[in-house]
Each structure stands twice: as structure tokens, then as C-alpha cells.
Amino acid sequence: MITARQLPEDAIRARAREGSAAIFPDVGGYGRSLFGADVGSGTGSGTDELDRARIVPPVFVPRRLEKMFDLAREPVYGDVGLSSVLGGFTAPSPVFLCAFGSTQVAGSGLGIAASEQAGRLGMPMVIGENVVPMHGYGRMGESAEDGLLGRIRAYADAAPDGLGGVVVQQSTEDADAEVWNLVYSDPSATKLLETGRLAFELKVGQGAKPGLGGMTVLSRTAAGEVAEQYTVDEAFGMDTAMVLRSSSPGTFTGEILRQQIHLMRNNYPRARAWVKLHPGRDVGEAAEVAWAAGADAVTVDGAEGGTGWAPSVFLDQVGLPLVECLRRVGKHDASLLVSGRIWEGSRALKCLAMGASAVGLGRAALLAVDEDASEGLVRLVRCLELELRLLTSALGKYDLTDLTADDLWFPGLAGLPGRLEQDG
């Protein structure tokens, strides 16, 4: 057997042996594994730039002095306020539940459990694309647990009055199924609609597969039932029981995006309008177009984001890292919601300091619910909230809107403003 140490021999041999199946994660783990970028693949350090950034408390803390005057005592971390308004919804903290879509993992009961816990927390929740085309709406004999309606009901029944909200994502195939029309007129969504806690999200892209549509792995029988709606590919070979199902990525220009948002606001005036962007090189321009057209929120998935199936090359090599997306979008008065391997308070705070209004939990939320279907997500969010309070207080600040990029230091880049030109 010949060798070529300068090349990844195992990967090359796998492609020669398995064909197109080798460009995807191991299909044997589908339904039990969550997929996303390997943060060590491009850096060699096991972390990305956002993780390597340091949170840097100052010595002088005038905001703490102001807070001390307000309270007539020394402030402590419990005085940090986390209540936020994101995308038109009021939330107890700047955290939302990301879209899971039609992935088999979320459809196995974890989606319902996550919905109920998110409702109890009062945190906004996004229901991803293709739930209706793949699992049904959830009425007239359809499975209520896997359907979209089951997730809405689980959330609405648990949510405190005045907090949170449900966001229903729509892609090309969802539009064909008239998902937004169904939800907007359904009695199960009436309470959310009447209290201003229903939003529709136009899916322009996602972090796990920038420029591609959603992908799942289906049995041949299941694929045959949706073959007219989706692209079905024999990516894993004719002799396997599974096939690849792909959605259309949709076609967008600045004008198309503007017109789509105008249609959303005209056709569904009582629902909030959200837009989901992938980490494209023009993400800043796209966000400005969306906000100018009237979007209540723009959600950006960094390249580290994603929960579902994707080609390995996309997970490892395609799309801007979340930190670069934040730089290109910048601070904005409108709601900027971001996701990408968020699970704890320091990464969340760094995003907020760089301009995000809130952060989303995706894979971490599913892991937490898998660990404890009744309290796992609640406990995970409580940990993140406590860390946010501790870190914000350490910076001498007590309102999240006071966080700025000055609170961060990036090794290897410019140092603190006005202090260091370059890290040694």
C-alpha cells in the first residue's frame, strides 16, 4: 500500500471507497448526533476567535458609582438587569431558542420538551423550516407531537403572560404548504397573536450550510412521499436504506428581500417580521436591507451554528465565523440576534458586547433537554444568566446595553483602544 503523508490519506481513501457518502458525516449517527463546525479544524487550537477573546474588567468603574448612588449601597451582581426586548418580544434575559427544523433529533420528542421548557422560561422560540412538509401541521389525524401545532401548543400553554413569543420560520417548501397562512388563522395561535407574541421568520440562510437549503436523511419510503416537494439524492449509494433530502435555498437579491419583507408586513400585519441570514460576506449589507424594509429582527447564524445535517466541507470551510459577522454588521439600534455554539455566559456576553441584542441556543438546548426532559433547558439557561450577571458586574456595568467592544481584548489583534498597538 502506498503512502502520502503530506495528504489526509484516510479521508482520500474514504472517498475512494464510499463515494459521495464520504462528503457527509457518518450516516450511521443520523438521528442521534448534532452537527456543526469543528472549531479546531481551521485554527489548530480547538477554539475560535470569539472564545479566545478575553473579557477585561477596568480598574475604574464609573457606572458602578452611578449604580451605588441609585441604590444607596454598594452594587452586587444580583443588581444586573437581564430583561430584554428582542425582535419585538419581551424576555427575562437576552436568550432565545434557535430553530431546529425538521431534523430527526428534534422530531423525536425533544422538540416538544424544548418548547415546553422555553415557554416556562418566557424565552422566545423559533420553530424551524420544513416541520409542516415533513411532520405535518398537527391536526386532522396528524401526529401532534411531531407537528408544528404541537410545539406551538406546548409553548403557549407554559408561557407566562407578557413574556416570550413564538417565531415560525418559512422556506420555499413551507411557502408551498402555506405554513404562515395556516398559523396566522389557527385558534391555537390566537392568544399569541392577540398579545403580540407571534412572529414569522423569512429564512434566507443558515450557518451550517451557507448558500444551501435544509438537508435531512430519510428512508426510501419517507423520501418517496416527499419527492415532489424536495430534491432526493442517492448520495449514500443505491444499496443503502437512506437517501439525502434537500430543500431549495431560495433566490435573493436586495430588492427581492425588500419585497418579501413588505409582503410579510402587508399580509400578516399582526405578526412580527424576522429575517434569518447565513454568514455571508455581505451579511452587513443584507442586515441593513432587512431592517430598512421593516424587519423587527435579523438573526445571523455564524459558521459555527447549526444542528442538522450538512456536508462536512460546509461545516469546516464555508461561511464567516460569528465574530466576523458581528464585526461586519456592527452596533445597531434594531434587534440583531446571533447564534453559533452558544452555551455559556462568556461567549454570550462577548456577542452582546459586539452588538448583538440576544443570543440563541441550538445544539446546547437539545443536549440539555436530552439530559433532562423536564428541567434540563431551564437549568442550562439559569446557569447562563448567572454567568452573565457575574461577568457584567465585574465590568462595572449593570445594564446589558452598556456593554461595548472595549470590554473585550483579542489576542494577536489590536489591543485595548488607545493602549496597545499590537499584542506581542
XYZ file of C-alpha atoms in Angstrom:
424
model
C 0.000 0.000 0.000
C 1.420 3.383 -0.996
C 1.553 6.302 1.418
C 1.393 10.084 1.038
C 1.999 11.675 4.399
C 1.550 15.199 3.037
C -2.125 14.449 2.356
C -5.044 13.288 4.551
C -4.804 9.700 3.407
C -7.710 8.370 5.460
C -10.122 10.961 4.061
C -8.997 10.367 0.487
C -9.293 6.597 0.844
C -12.766 7.006 2.385
C -13.893 8.936 -0.690
C -12.428 6.336 -2.994
C -14.128 3.582 -1.008
C -17.533 5.155 -0.205
C -18.104 7.661 -2.998
C -20.320 10.693 -2.348
C -21.396 9.328 1.057
C -17.932 10.247 2.335
C -18.509 14.005 1.988
C -21.161 13.854 4.728
C -20.871 12.909 8.408
C -21.348 9.220 9.146
C -24.962 8.450 8.270
C -24.973 5.803 10.987
C -25.147 8.576 13.574
C -28.090 10.368 11.992
C -30.906 10.944 14.454
C -28.529 10.644 17.425
C -25.879 13.235 16.548
C -25.896 17.018 16.288
C -23.709 18.534 13.607
C -21.748 21.773 13.426
C -18.351 23.204 12.628
C -15.297 21.611 14.206
C -13.805 24.697 15.830
C -10.372 23.156 15.806
C -10.371 22.424 12.078
C -9.232 25.841 10.933
C -7.321 27.140 13.925
C -5.460 24.198 15.313
C -6.236 25.409 18.816
C -9.601 23.835 19.495
C -11.250 27.248 19.938
C -12.371 30.054 17.662
C -11.510 33.746 17.871
C -14.573 34.588 19.921
C -13.619 32.008 22.547
C -10.029 33.251 22.632
C -11.125 36.832 23.300
C -10.752 37.912 26.913
C -13.303 39.843 28.941
C -11.338 42.692 30.531
C -12.794 44.483 33.575
C -11.460 48.017 34.121
C -9.946 49.366 37.303
C -12.109 52.488 37.278
C -15.841 51.788 37.243
C -17.914 54.997 36.985
C -21.080 53.038 36.125
C -20.771 51.194 39.418
C -20.535 54.535 41.168
C -23.725 55.678 39.418
C -25.468 52.469 40.446
C -24.274 52.905 44.014
C -25.873 56.368 44.131
C -29.147 54.907 42.742
C -29.230 52.067 45.265
C -27.702 53.932 48.215
C -25.423 50.922 48.747
C -22.631 49.049 47.024
C -23.952 47.218 43.931
C -23.559 43.450 43.579
C -24.006 41.078 40.653
C -27.649 40.499 41.536
C -28.310 44.116 40.581
C -27.513 43.443 36.915
C -30.677 43.627 34.861
C -31.094 40.987 32.150
C -34.608 41.780 30.930
C -34.504 42.365 27.178
C -36.649 43.245 24.192
C -35.693 41.190 21.161
C -37.484 41.192 17.867
C -40.487 42.888 19.458
C -40.775 40.343 22.294
C -40.123 40.912 25.990
C -37.848 38.287 27.522
C -36.363 37.810 31.012
C -32.869 37.559 29.512
C -31.222 38.076 26.096
C -31.582 34.416 25.112
C -33.826 32.687 22.565
C -34.332 29.119 21.388
C -32.957 28.528 17.890
C -34.777 26.787 15.077
C -34.385 23.000 14.952
C -36.320 22.487 11.733
C -37.260 19.027 10.581
C -34.205 17.231 11.948
C -34.934 13.743 13.259
C -33.391 14.590 16.636
C -35.867 17.406 17.292
C -38.757 15.348 15.967
C -38.143 12.521 18.421
C -39.892 14.276 21.305
C -37.064 16.629 22.200
C -38.686 19.400 20.176
C -41.834 19.272 22.303
C -39.840 19.115 25.553
C -37.718 22.078 24.481
C -40.839 24.035 23.525
C -42.466 23.496 26.921
C -39.351 24.489 28.854
C -38.761 27.538 26.668
C -42.350 28.554 27.346
C -41.866 28.267 31.103
C -38.728 30.381 30.843
C -40.525 33.030 28.804
C -37.724 32.904 26.227
C -38.694 33.434 22.566
C -38.643 30.267 20.479
C -38.103 29.793 16.742
C -39.751 26.825 15.026
C -37.629 25.908 12.032
C -38.332 25.268 8.406
C -39.914 22.173 6.893
C -41.670 20.981 10.050
C -45.055 21.034 8.292
C -43.956 19.434 4.986
C -42.063 16.698 6.853
C -44.027 16.108 10.092
C -47.397 17.642 9.348
C -49.268 20.515 10.894
C -50.552 18.523 13.873
C -54.291 18.246 13.365
C -56.808 16.112 11.477
C -55.143 12.828 12.390
C -51.553 14.030 12.055
C -49.081 13.373 14.850
C -49.469 16.207 17.327
C -46.068 15.514 18.860
C -44.055 15.841 15.678
C -46.215 18.529 14.063
C -45.799 22.274 14.208
C -49.015 22.773 16.134
C -47.804 20.510 18.951
C -44.757 22.702 19.503
C -46.830 25.889 19.489
C -49.308 24.471 21.996
C -46.587 23.182 24.311
C -45.004 26.624 24.358
C -48.190 28.704 24.634
C -49.613 26.588 27.456
C -46.482 27.099 29.569
C -45.510 30.698 28.775
C -46.125 33.410 31.410
C -48.346 36.290 30.371
C -46.484 39.012 28.545
C -43.214 37.161 28.104
C -41.641 35.393 25.147
C -43.095 34.590 21.775
C -43.149 32.017 19.000
C -41.426 32.582 15.670
C -42.420 30.369 12.732
C -39.792 30.059 10.033
C -40.713 29.576 6.395
C -38.650 28.412 3.421
C -39.623 27.756 -0.191
C -41.287 24.422 0.555
C -43.073 25.885 3.579
C -44.453 28.654 1.385
C -45.853 26.000 -0.948
C -47.551 24.448 2.084
C -48.887 27.897 3.128
C -47.450 27.485 6.617
C -47.781 31.141 7.624
C -51.385 31.264 6.427
C -52.216 28.183 8.484
C -50.632 29.529 11.663
C -51.993 33.072 11.297
C -55.582 31.818 11.200
C -55.289 28.901 13.653
C -57.136 29.168 17.004
C -54.120 27.656 18.778
C -52.083 30.733 17.871
C -54.807 33.279 18.676
C -53.558 34.076 22.181
C -50.017 34.623 20.945
C -51.251 36.763 18.071
C -53.528 38.896 20.223
C -50.751 39.555 22.750
C -48.150 40.458 20.120
C -46.140 37.286 20.675
C -46.221 35.716 17.220
C -43.609 36.318 14.538
C -42.818 34.908 11.110
C -39.212 34.460 10.037
C -38.125 34.522 6.421
C -35.295 32.047 6.037
C -32.602 33.466 3.770
C -29.904 31.084 5.016
C -28.332 29.247 7.951
C -24.902 28.825 9.464
C -24.458 25.093 8.977
C -24.996 25.274 5.211
C -24.441 28.827 3.911
C -25.929 29.075 0.434
C -27.709 25.701 0.641
C -31.200 24.731 1.740
C -32.077 22.419 4.601
C -30.949 18.796 4.432
C -32.107 15.653 6.180
C -31.598 11.928 5.767
C -34.725 9.860 5.062
C -35.673 6.270 4.491
C -36.521 5.454 0.902
C -40.188 5.128 1.826
C -40.329 8.531 3.516
C -38.366 10.121 0.685
C -40.827 8.762 -1.853
C -43.649 10.587 -0.089
C -41.961 13.996 -0.415
C -40.057 13.531 -3.676
C -42.312 16.017 -5.495
C -41.505 18.760 -2.976
C -37.788 18.191 -2.410
C -34.619 17.122 -4.173
C -33.860 13.497 -3.323
C -30.294 12.310 -3.902
C -28.747 8.824 -3.832
C -25.732 10.333 -2.074
C -25.150 7.277 0.121
C -25.298 4.711 -2.657
C -28.053 2.677 -4.307
C -27.531 -0.220 -1.919
C -28.253 1.767 1.264
C -31.595 2.234 3.003
C -31.211 6.007 3.361
C -31.262 8.899 0.905
C -30.472 12.618 1.129
C -33.388 15.086 1.054
C -32.559 18.701 0.212
C -34.578 21.914 0.232
C -34.251 24.801 -2.164
C -32.011 27.587 -0.820
C -34.228 30.254 -2.380
C -33.086 33.159 -4.542
C -32.485 36.597 -3.076
C -31.305 39.987 -4.191
C -31.632 43.189 -2.194
C -34.871 44.036 -3.991
C -36.324 40.545 -3.581
C -35.591 40.663 0.150
C -37.193 44.099 0.469
C -40.309 42.968 -1.357
C -40.588 39.768 0.687
C -40.493 41.737 3.940
C -43.073 44.205 2.615
C -45.339 41.267 1.731
C -44.913 39.816 5.219
C -45.914 43.078 6.836
C -48.853 43.610 4.476
C -50.209 40.060 4.599
C -49.630 39.426 8.321
C -49.842 42.864 9.954
C -50.347 41.494 13.484
C -47.245 39.292 13.403
C -43.659 40.413 13.853
C -41.332 40.064 10.853
C -37.973 38.347 11.388
C -35.261 37.540 8.821
C -32.694 34.724 9.126
C -29.337 35.272 7.369
C -26.453 32.915 6.789
C -22.863 34.088 7.484
C -22.269 35.510 4.017
C -19.599 38.034 3.150
C -22.287 40.702 2.582
C -24.128 39.941 5.831
C -23.841 43.566 6.972
C -25.444 44.861 3.791
C -28.187 42.224 3.930
C -28.984 43.099 7.551
C -29.284 46.797 6.676
C -31.639 45.975 3.801
C -33.821 43.872 6.106
C -34.016 46.487 8.845
C -34.709 49.293 6.376
C -37.570 47.249 4.891
C -39.180 46.929 8.317
C -37.853 43.687 9.811
C -38.316 43.558 13.578
C -35.242 41.357 13.958
C -32.382 39.965 11.932
C -30.967 36.610 13.012
C -27.442 35.687 11.926
C -26.050 32.181 12.223
C -22.279 32.188 12.430
C -20.432 29.437 10.614
C -20.202 27.644 13.978
C -24.011 27.359 14.114
C -26.371 24.613 13.045
C -27.992 21.493 14.445
C -28.841 19.491 11.349
C -27.255 17.516 8.564
C -24.686 19.214 6.329
C -21.762 18.279 4.077
C -18.548 18.203 6.090
C -16.859 20.705 3.784
C -19.566 23.263 4.612
C -19.245 22.669 8.336
C -15.471 23.133 8.200
C -14.817 25.576 5.359
C -17.830 27.703 4.361
C -19.150 30.915 5.869
C -17.837 33.677 8.113
C -17.163 32.924 11.770
C -19.660 34.502 14.141
C -17.143 37.063 15.391
C -16.571 38.342 11.853
C -20.321 38.525 11.217
C -20.608 40.717 14.318
C -17.831 42.975 13.048
C -19.431 43.374 9.621
C -22.909 44.084 10.958
C -21.728 46.293 13.825
C -23.760 48.012 16.514
C -27.334 48.807 15.537
C -30.404 50.152 17.275
C -32.532 47.329 15.827
C -32.584 43.740 17.079
C -29.608 41.657 15.976
C -29.923 38.058 17.155
C -26.992 35.693 16.748
C -26.185 32.043 17.229
C -23.174 29.814 16.853
C -22.006 27.409 19.571
C -23.526 29.473 22.377
C -23.919 27.557 25.630
C -22.439 29.656 28.447
C -22.233 33.219 29.685
C -18.831 34.393 28.471
C -19.459 33.679 24.789
C -22.918 35.217 25.137
C -21.508 38.376 26.741
C -18.884 38.754 24.028
C -21.621 38.685 21.390
C -23.650 41.267 23.292
C -20.586 43.499 23.671
C -20.011 43.355 19.910
C -23.525 44.469 19.059
C -25.889 41.529 19.395
C -29.222 42.070 21.139
C -29.590 38.421 22.107
C -28.038 35.001 21.594
C -29.624 31.725 20.556
C -29.259 28.234 21.999
C -29.391 25.411 19.451
C -27.400 22.215 19.942
C -26.799 23.096 23.586
C -30.553 23.307 24.169
C -31.161 19.892 22.608
C -28.379 18.350 24.690
C -29.849 19.887 27.843
C -33.324 18.573 27.070
C -31.913 15.161 26.220
C -30.225 15.127 29.631
C -33.411 16.088 31.471
C -36.640 16.396 29.506
C -38.400 18.368 32.226
C -35.741 20.733 33.628
C -32.542 20.471 31.545
C -33.051 23.574 29.420
C -34.297 25.576 32.403
C -31.140 24.758 34.359
C -28.871 25.483 31.382
C -30.416 28.936 30.904
C -30.252 29.694 34.635
C -26.515 28.941 34.585
C -26.001 31.218 31.586
C -27.998 34.008 33.236
C -25.961 33.811 36.436
C -22.714 33.952 34.467
C -23.991 36.977 32.552
C -24.743 38.767 35.809
C -21.356 37.916 37.305
C -19.419 38.972 34.204
C -21.381 42.176 33.606
C -20.996 43.191 37.237
C -17.246 42.529 37.035
C -17.123 45.051 34.191
C -18.706 47.633 36.469
C -21.924 47.667 34.465
C -25.493 46.818 35.411
C -27.363 47.184 32.121
C -26.527 44.938 29.168
C -26.909 47.841 26.732
C -23.827 49.416 28.338
C -21.591 46.587 27.104
C -19.203 47.596 24.308
C -16.283 46.155 22.375
C -13.992 47.997 24.805
C -14.896 45.273 27.302
C -13.059 42.699 25.136
C -9.469 42.024 24.179
C -8.495 39.863 21.223
C -5.029 38.267 21.397
C -2.971 38.860 18.276
C -5.109 41.803 17.154
C -5.178 45.433 18.172
C -5.115 45.838 21.927
C -7.283 47.956 24.140
C -8.215 51.245 22.424
C -5.505 53.838 22.888
C -3.300 51.463 24.944
C -1.613 48.871 22.748
C -0.902 48.857 19.041
C -0.317 45.136 18.768
C -0.264 42.189 21.098
C 3.303 40.899 21.326
